[in-house]
Short mmCIF file of C-alpha atoms in Angstrom, two decimals:
data_model
loop_
_atom_site.label_atom_id
_atom_site.label_comp_id
_atom_site.label_asym_id
_atom_site.label_seq_id
_atom_site.Cartn_x
_atom_site.Cartn_y
_atom_site.Cartn_z
CA MET H 18 76.76 124.90 104.60
CA ASN H 19 75.67 126.26 101.22
CA ARG H 20 77.97 129.30 101.35
CA MET H 21 78.78 128.53 97.72
CA LYS H 22 75.29 127.49 96.63
CA ASP H 23 74.97 127.58 92.82
CA LYS H 24 78.33 129.37 92.46
CA VAL H 25 80.42 128.13 89.54
CA VAL H 26 83.94 127.26 90.64
CA ILE H 27 86.83 126.23 88.39
CA ILE H 28 89.66 124.42 90.20
CA THR H 29 92.80 123.66 88.23
CA GLY H 30 94.82 120.58 89.12
CA ALA H 31 91.75 119.19 90.86
CA ALA H 32 91.80 115.56 89.74
CA GLN H 33 93.78 114.44 92.78
CA GLY H 34 95.60 115.62 95.90
CA ILE H 35 94.84 118.95 97.52
CA GLY H 36 92.92 120.08 94.46
CA ALA H 37 90.49 117.20 94.91
CA THR H 38 90.04 118.22 98.55
CA TYR H 39 89.18 121.73 97.39
CA ALA H 40 86.68 120.32 94.89
CA ARG H 41 84.94 118.19 97.51
CA ALA H 42 84.74 121.15 99.89
CA MET H 43 83.17 123.37 97.23
CA ALA H 44 80.69 120.66 96.26
CA ALA H 45 79.73 120.19 99.92
CA GLU H 46 78.97 123.92 100.08
CA GLY H 47 76.64 123.72 97.07
CA ALA H 48 78.96 124.86 94.28
CA CYS H 49 78.96 123.75 90.66
CA VAL H 50 82.51 122.47 90.30
CA VAL H 51 84.71 122.35 87.21
CA VAL H 52 87.56 119.86 87.61
CA ALA H 53 90.25 121.19 85.25
CA ASP H 54 93.32 119.00 85.00
CA VAL H 55 95.73 117.37 82.56
CA LEU H 56 94.94 114.16 84.45
CA ASP H 57 91.69 112.22 84.14
CA GLY H 58 89.10 113.69 86.51
CA ALA H 59 86.42 111.05 85.85
CA THR H 60 86.70 109.31 89.23
CA LEU H 61 86.44 112.55 91.20
CA LEU H 62 83.66 113.74 88.91
CA GLU H 63 81.49 110.77 89.84
CA GLU H 64 82.18 111.41 93.51
CA LEU H 65 81.16 115.05 93.20
CA LYS H 66 77.99 114.15 91.32
CA GLY H 67 77.21 111.71 94.11
CA MET H 68 77.39 114.66 96.49
CA GLY H 69 74.76 116.45 94.41
CA SER H 70 77.11 118.83 92.63
CA HIS H 71 76.48 119.80 89.01
CA ALA H 72 80.12 119.09 88.24
CA ILE H 73 82.03 118.67 84.99
CA ALA H 74 85.60 117.57 84.26
CA LEU H 75 87.71 119.21 81.57
CA LYS H 76 91.08 118.11 80.22
CA THR H 77 93.11 121.29 80.70
CA ASP H 78 96.75 122.22 80.28
CA VAL H 79 96.97 125.41 82.33
CA SER H 80 100.14 126.54 80.56
CA ASP H 81 98.46 126.45 77.14
CA GLU H 82 96.47 129.52 76.14
CA THR H 83 94.08 127.63 73.85
CA SER H 84 93.40 124.97 76.47
CA ALA H 85 92.69 127.59 79.14
CA ALA H 86 90.39 129.51 76.79
CA THR H 87 88.49 126.31 76.05
CA MET H 88 88.18 125.64 79.79
CA ALA H 89 86.54 129.02 80.32
CA ALA H 90 84.33 128.82 77.23
CA VAL H 91 83.02 125.32 78.01
CA THR H 92 82.33 126.37 81.60
CA MET H 93 80.26 129.27 80.31
CA GLU H 94 78.39 126.99 77.92
CA HIS H 95 77.46 124.65 80.77
CA PHE H 96 76.73 127.12 83.54
CA GLY H 97 76.44 130.61 82.05
CA ARG H 98 78.86 132.21 84.49
CA ILE H 99 82.19 131.82 86.30
CA ASP H 100 82.25 132.93 89.92
CA VAL H 101 85.53 131.55 91.25
CA LEU H 102 88.84 130.43 89.75
CA VAL H 103 91.22 128.51 92.01
CA ASN H 104 94.66 128.44 90.39
CA ASN H 105 95.84 125.30 92.15
CA ALA H 106 97.70 123.36 89.43
CA ALA H 107 101.43 123.28 90.14
CA ILE H 108 104.56 121.18 89.90
CA TYR H 109 105.96 120.43 93.36
CA ALA H 110 105.86 116.98 94.91
CA SER H 111 107.50 115.32 91.91
CA LEU H 112 110.57 117.56 92.18
CA LYS H 113 113.89 116.28 93.49
CA MET H 114 115.55 118.56 96.01
CA ARG H 115 118.98 119.70 94.79
CA PRO H 116 121.36 122.69 94.91
CA PHE H 117 120.36 125.42 92.50
CA GLU H 118 123.47 124.83 90.35
CA GLU H 119 122.17 121.35 89.59
CA ILE H 120 118.64 122.32 88.50
CA ASP H 121 118.13 121.41 84.87
CA LEU H 122 117.02 124.38 82.76
CA GLY H 123 114.30 122.29 81.16
CA GLU H 124 112.89 121.48 84.60
CA TRP H 125 113.12 125.17 85.57
CA ASP H 126 111.09 126.09 82.49
CA ARG H 127 108.46 123.42 83.16
CA VAL H 128 107.98 124.64 86.73
CA MET H 129 107.61 128.24 85.56
CA ALA H 130 105.25 127.24 82.76
CA VAL H 131 102.79 125.54 85.12
CA ASN H 132 103.29 127.49 88.37
CA VAL H 133 103.52 131.05 86.98
CA ARG H 134 102.35 131.07 83.38
CA GLY H 135 99.43 128.81 84.37
CA PRO H 136 97.72 131.24 86.79
CA PHE H 137 98.36 134.10 84.35
CA VAL H 138 96.90 132.25 81.37
CA CYS H 139 93.89 130.89 83.28
CA THR H 140 93.10 134.25 84.86
CA ARG H 141 93.26 135.90 81.45
CA ALA H 142 90.86 133.25 80.12
CA VAL H 143 88.16 133.83 82.77
CA ALA H 144 88.59 137.58 83.27
CA PRO H 145 86.36 138.71 80.35
CA TYR H 146 83.44 136.68 81.70
CA MET H 147 83.92 137.91 85.26
CA LYS H 148 84.18 141.49 84.02
CA ALA H 149 80.96 141.11 82.04
CA GLN H 150 79.07 139.93 85.13
CA GLY H 151 80.76 142.52 87.37
CA SER H 152 81.99 140.03 89.95
CA GLY H 153 84.39 137.20 90.57
CA ARG H 154 86.99 135.73 92.86
CA ILE H 155 90.42 134.48 91.86
CA ILE H 156 92.38 132.47 94.41
CA ASN H 157 96.02 131.84 93.59
CA ILE H 158 97.77 129.08 95.49
CA SER H 159 101.28 130.03 96.59
CA SER H 160 103.33 128.57 99.45
CA GLY H 161 105.02 129.47 102.70
CA THR H 162 108.40 128.81 101.06
CA PRO H 163 108.92 132.29 99.51
CA PHE H 164 108.74 133.76 103.02
CA LYS H 165 111.43 131.36 104.24
CA GLY H 166 113.72 131.06 101.23
CA THR H 167 113.55 127.28 101.48
CA PRO H 168 116.73 125.74 99.99
CA GLY H 169 116.89 122.86 97.53
CA LEU H 170 113.86 123.93 95.50
CA LEU H 171 114.89 127.25 94.00
CA HIS H 172 112.65 126.98 90.92
CA TYR H 173 109.58 126.10 92.99
CA VAL H 174 110.22 128.80 95.62
CA THR H 175 110.83 131.39 92.90
CA SER H 176 107.63 130.43 91.10
CA LYS H 177 105.56 130.74 94.25
CA GLY H 178 107.12 134.11 95.03
CA ALA H 179 106.03 135.22 91.58
CA VAL H 180 102.46 134.17 92.43
CA LEU H 181 102.45 136.63 95.34
CA ALA H 182 103.41 139.49 93.01
CA LEU H 183 100.96 138.30 90.36
CA THR H 184 98.15 138.42 92.91
CA ARG H 185 98.89 141.97 94.01
CA ALA H 186 99.13 143.38 90.50
CA LEU H 187 96.02 141.55 89.31
CA ALA H 188 94.08 142.80 92.33
CA ARG H 189 94.86 146.39 91.27
CA GLU H 190 93.85 145.77 87.66
CA LEU H 191 90.65 143.87 88.37
CA GLY H 192 89.27 145.66 91.42
CA ASP H 193 87.24 148.15 89.41
CA HIS H 194 85.39 145.23 87.84
CA GLY H 195 84.25 143.74 91.15
CA ILE H 196 86.83 140.96 90.98
CA ALA H 197 88.84 140.08 94.10
CA VAL H 198 92.24 138.38 93.76
CA ASN H 199 93.86 136.78 96.79
CA THR H 200 96.50 134.19 97.60
CA LEU H 201 96.29 131.10 99.80
CA ALA H 202 99.75 129.99 100.92
CA PRO H 203 99.93 126.53 102.54
CA GLY H 204 102.85 125.13 104.47
CA LEU H 205 104.16 121.61 103.90
CA VAL H 206 100.97 119.60 103.42
CA LEU H 207 100.72 115.81 103.57
CA SER H 208 99.25 115.55 100.10
CA GLU H 209 99.37 112.32 98.14
CA GLY H 210 102.41 113.54 96.23
CA VAL H 211 104.36 114.63 99.31
CA VAL H 212 103.64 111.35 101.10
CA ALA H 213 104.97 109.50 98.05
CA ASN H 214 108.17 111.60 97.95
CA ALA H 215 110.27 109.92 100.64
CA GLU H 216 113.21 112.30 100.29
CA MET H 217 111.03 115.39 100.69
CA ARG H 218 109.32 113.90 103.73
CA GLU H 219 112.65 112.95 105.32
CA ARG H 220 114.38 116.28 104.72
CA LEU H 221 111.53 118.69 105.39
CA THR H 222 109.05 117.21 107.87
CA ALA H 223 111.01 117.49 111.13
CA PRO H 224 112.39 121.02 110.61
CA VAL H 225 109.06 122.31 109.32
CA ILE H 226 107.11 120.95 112.29
CA ALA H 227 109.76 122.32 114.67
CA SER H 228 109.28 125.80 113.14
CA ARG H 229 105.51 125.78 113.70
CA ALA H 230 103.69 127.26 116.65
CA ILE H 231 101.19 124.39 116.27
CA LYS H 232 103.52 121.42 116.09
CA ARG H 233 101.87 118.82 113.93
CA ASP H 234 101.68 117.70 110.33
CA GLN H 235 99.46 119.77 108.05
CA VAL H 236 96.76 117.90 106.14
CA PRO H 237 94.69 119.04 103.13
CA ASP H 238 91.58 119.60 105.24
CA ASP H 239 93.44 122.36 107.12
CA LEU H 240 93.07 124.48 103.97
CA VAL H 241 89.34 124.05 103.45
CA GLY H 242 88.13 126.78 105.83
CA PRO H 243 90.52 129.46 104.52
CA LEU H 244 89.73 128.52 100.92
CA LEU H 245 85.98 128.85 101.47
CA PHE H 246 86.54 132.17 103.24
CA LEU H 247 88.41 133.55 100.22
CA ALA H 248 85.88 132.12 97.75
CA SER H 249 82.74 133.33 99.52
CA ASP H 250 81.18 136.66 100.44
CA ASP H 251 82.89 136.35 103.84
CA SER H 252 85.93 138.05 102.25
CA ALA H 253 83.97 140.51 100.09
CA PHE H 254 86.13 143.57 100.90
CA MET H 255 89.48 141.79 100.78
CA THR H 256 91.83 141.70 97.77
CA GLY H 257 95.54 141.53 97.01
CA GLU H 258 96.17 139.66 100.25
CA THR H 259 98.06 136.50 101.13
CA VAL H 260 96.67 134.13 103.76
CA VAL H 261 99.39 131.82 105.06
CA VAL H 262 98.06 128.59 106.56
CA ASP H 263 100.94 126.60 108.04
CA GLY H 264 100.45 126.29 111.80
CA GLY H 265 102.43 129.45 112.49
CA SER H 266 105.70 128.56 110.78
CA VAL H 267 105.53 131.84 108.83
CA MET H 268 104.09 134.93 110.49
CA HIS H 269 103.92 138.05 108.36
#
């Protein structure tokens, strides 16, 4: 407990789903949490405040440079520093699985805008503040799918592969400033969105579980320990790495 005491943590896409689980975990460890989402974070905000967190919620479009800059600036106004950025916002569970020839170009562009441009834009927004304080942690959320080449979701898989490369290059550029950049790569998680997507559940659940060394469904809480490890001083000398958490489906 209190590994994150008084640390200021921005989590994008935190209003619901796995992002909300990350926010609760950070609050439980004593962090000041910024819920950054295009969705309304008011309900979660009240929950976090009830846990004793000095939390705020900001309407944020991660793909928009001005919105991301405002997110960082308002966080600084409230707390005076930014210790951790979790680039969690992504388009996934709402996608329909289909052959790559049938993916609409507009949908491709939307996935890339949120899943790749988003982490780039948000990292660029917080980097000056982290550089000024000489420390910081950036955690990009990827996926196990780039390691497998999962079919039916080419735009999503491609975007999450890009996140791996983004992490490695950023780690090289930011290391001299005391900023660590790492990736957390979950497997198929029973998030709210995945549970609601019957087709995705039907097509992916059985083969994914069969591929795991630990043969069970993955739940959001399975990601809490690894996330806190990457966000805290426990991983102080670690950067540019990808931690896959999927029950042993991918081993790399």
